[in-house]
PDB file of C-alpha atoms in Angstrom:
ATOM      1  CA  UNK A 163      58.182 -18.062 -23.181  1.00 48.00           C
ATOM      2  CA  UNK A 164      60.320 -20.425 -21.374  1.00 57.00           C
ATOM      3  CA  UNK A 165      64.084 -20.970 -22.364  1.00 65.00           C
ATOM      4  CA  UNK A 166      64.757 -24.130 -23.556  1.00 66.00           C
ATOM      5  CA  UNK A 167      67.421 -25.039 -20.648  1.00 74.00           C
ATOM      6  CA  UNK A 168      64.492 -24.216 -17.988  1.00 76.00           C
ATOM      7  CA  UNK A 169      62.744 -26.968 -20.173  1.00 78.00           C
ATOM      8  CA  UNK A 170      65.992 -29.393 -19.606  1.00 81.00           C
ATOM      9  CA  UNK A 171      66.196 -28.426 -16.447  1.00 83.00           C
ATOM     10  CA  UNK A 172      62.746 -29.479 -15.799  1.00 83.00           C
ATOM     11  CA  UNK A 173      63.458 -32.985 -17.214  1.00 84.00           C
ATOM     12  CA  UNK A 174      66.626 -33.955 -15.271  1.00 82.00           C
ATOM     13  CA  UNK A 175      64.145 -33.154 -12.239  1.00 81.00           C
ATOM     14  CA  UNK A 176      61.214 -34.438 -13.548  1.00 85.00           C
ATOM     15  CA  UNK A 177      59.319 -31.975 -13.347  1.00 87.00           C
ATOM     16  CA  UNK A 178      56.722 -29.862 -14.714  1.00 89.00           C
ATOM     17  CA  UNK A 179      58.554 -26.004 -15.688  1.00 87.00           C
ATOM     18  CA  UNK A 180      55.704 -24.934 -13.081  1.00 91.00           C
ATOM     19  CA  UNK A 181      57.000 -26.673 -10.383  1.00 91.00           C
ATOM     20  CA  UNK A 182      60.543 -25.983 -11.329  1.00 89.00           C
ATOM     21  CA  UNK A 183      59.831 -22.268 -11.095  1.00 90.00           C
ATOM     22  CA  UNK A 184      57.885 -23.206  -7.679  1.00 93.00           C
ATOM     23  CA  UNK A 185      61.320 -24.216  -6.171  1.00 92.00           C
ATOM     24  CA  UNK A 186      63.534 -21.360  -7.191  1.00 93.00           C
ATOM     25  CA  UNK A 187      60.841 -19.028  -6.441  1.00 95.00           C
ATOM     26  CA  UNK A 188      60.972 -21.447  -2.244  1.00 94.00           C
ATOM     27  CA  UNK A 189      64.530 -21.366  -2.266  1.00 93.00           C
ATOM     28  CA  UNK A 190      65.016 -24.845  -2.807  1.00 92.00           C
ATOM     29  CA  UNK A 191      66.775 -24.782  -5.675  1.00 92.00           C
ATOM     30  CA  UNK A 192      69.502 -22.440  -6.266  1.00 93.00           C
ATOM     31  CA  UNK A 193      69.310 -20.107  -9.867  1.00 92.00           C
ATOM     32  CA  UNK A 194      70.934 -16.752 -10.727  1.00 91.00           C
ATOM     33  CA  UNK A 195      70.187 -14.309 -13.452  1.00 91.00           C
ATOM     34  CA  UNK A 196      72.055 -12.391 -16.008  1.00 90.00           C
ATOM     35  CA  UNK A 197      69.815 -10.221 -17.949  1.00 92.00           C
ATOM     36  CA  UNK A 198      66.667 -11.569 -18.441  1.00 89.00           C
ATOM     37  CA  UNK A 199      67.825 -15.219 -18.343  1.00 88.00           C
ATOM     38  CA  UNK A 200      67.268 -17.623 -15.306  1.00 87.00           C
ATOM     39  CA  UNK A 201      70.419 -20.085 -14.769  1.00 89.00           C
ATOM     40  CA  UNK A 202      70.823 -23.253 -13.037  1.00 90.00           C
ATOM     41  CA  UNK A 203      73.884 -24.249 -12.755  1.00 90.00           C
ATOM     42  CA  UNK A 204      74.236 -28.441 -12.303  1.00 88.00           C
ATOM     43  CA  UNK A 205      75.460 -28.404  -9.134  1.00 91.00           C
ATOM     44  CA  UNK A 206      72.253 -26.742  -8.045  1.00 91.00           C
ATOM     45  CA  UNK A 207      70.376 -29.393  -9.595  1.00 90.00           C
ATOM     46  CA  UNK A 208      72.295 -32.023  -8.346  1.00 90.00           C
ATOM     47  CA  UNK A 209      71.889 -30.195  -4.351  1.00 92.00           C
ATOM     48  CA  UNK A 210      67.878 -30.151  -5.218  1.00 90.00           C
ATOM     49  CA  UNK A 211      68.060 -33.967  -6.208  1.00 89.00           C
ATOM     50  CA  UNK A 212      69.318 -34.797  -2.556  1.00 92.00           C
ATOM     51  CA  UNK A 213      67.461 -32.268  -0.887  1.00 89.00           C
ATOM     52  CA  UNK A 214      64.157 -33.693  -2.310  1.00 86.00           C
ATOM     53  CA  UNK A 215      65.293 -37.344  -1.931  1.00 90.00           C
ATOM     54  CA  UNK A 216      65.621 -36.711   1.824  1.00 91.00           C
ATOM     55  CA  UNK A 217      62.694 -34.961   2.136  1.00 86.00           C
ATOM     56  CA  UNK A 218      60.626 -37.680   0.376  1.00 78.00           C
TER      57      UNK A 218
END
């Protein structure tokens, strides 16, 4: 089951938790774990935003 901040995270992208998961897993947005829990920190987010935007 997916924690509800990869779900927020998700939405401040706009995207699906699949493709979310797709660009940790590519490297293209930064997350770090501490137990079993994925984080994203906002700055990461906020990196993938204007990594994607040039890329688009």
């Amino acid at each position: 089951m997916s924690s509800p901040r990869s779900i927020l995270a998700a939405a401040r992208l706009r995207v699906s938790r699949w493709t979310l998961y797709t660009l940790i897993r590519s490297n293209q947005l930064r997350s770090f774990k501490v137990g079993r829990r994925r984080l994203i920190e906002v700055e990461a987010l906020t990196e993938c935003i204007k990594i994607l935007a040039e890329v688009a």
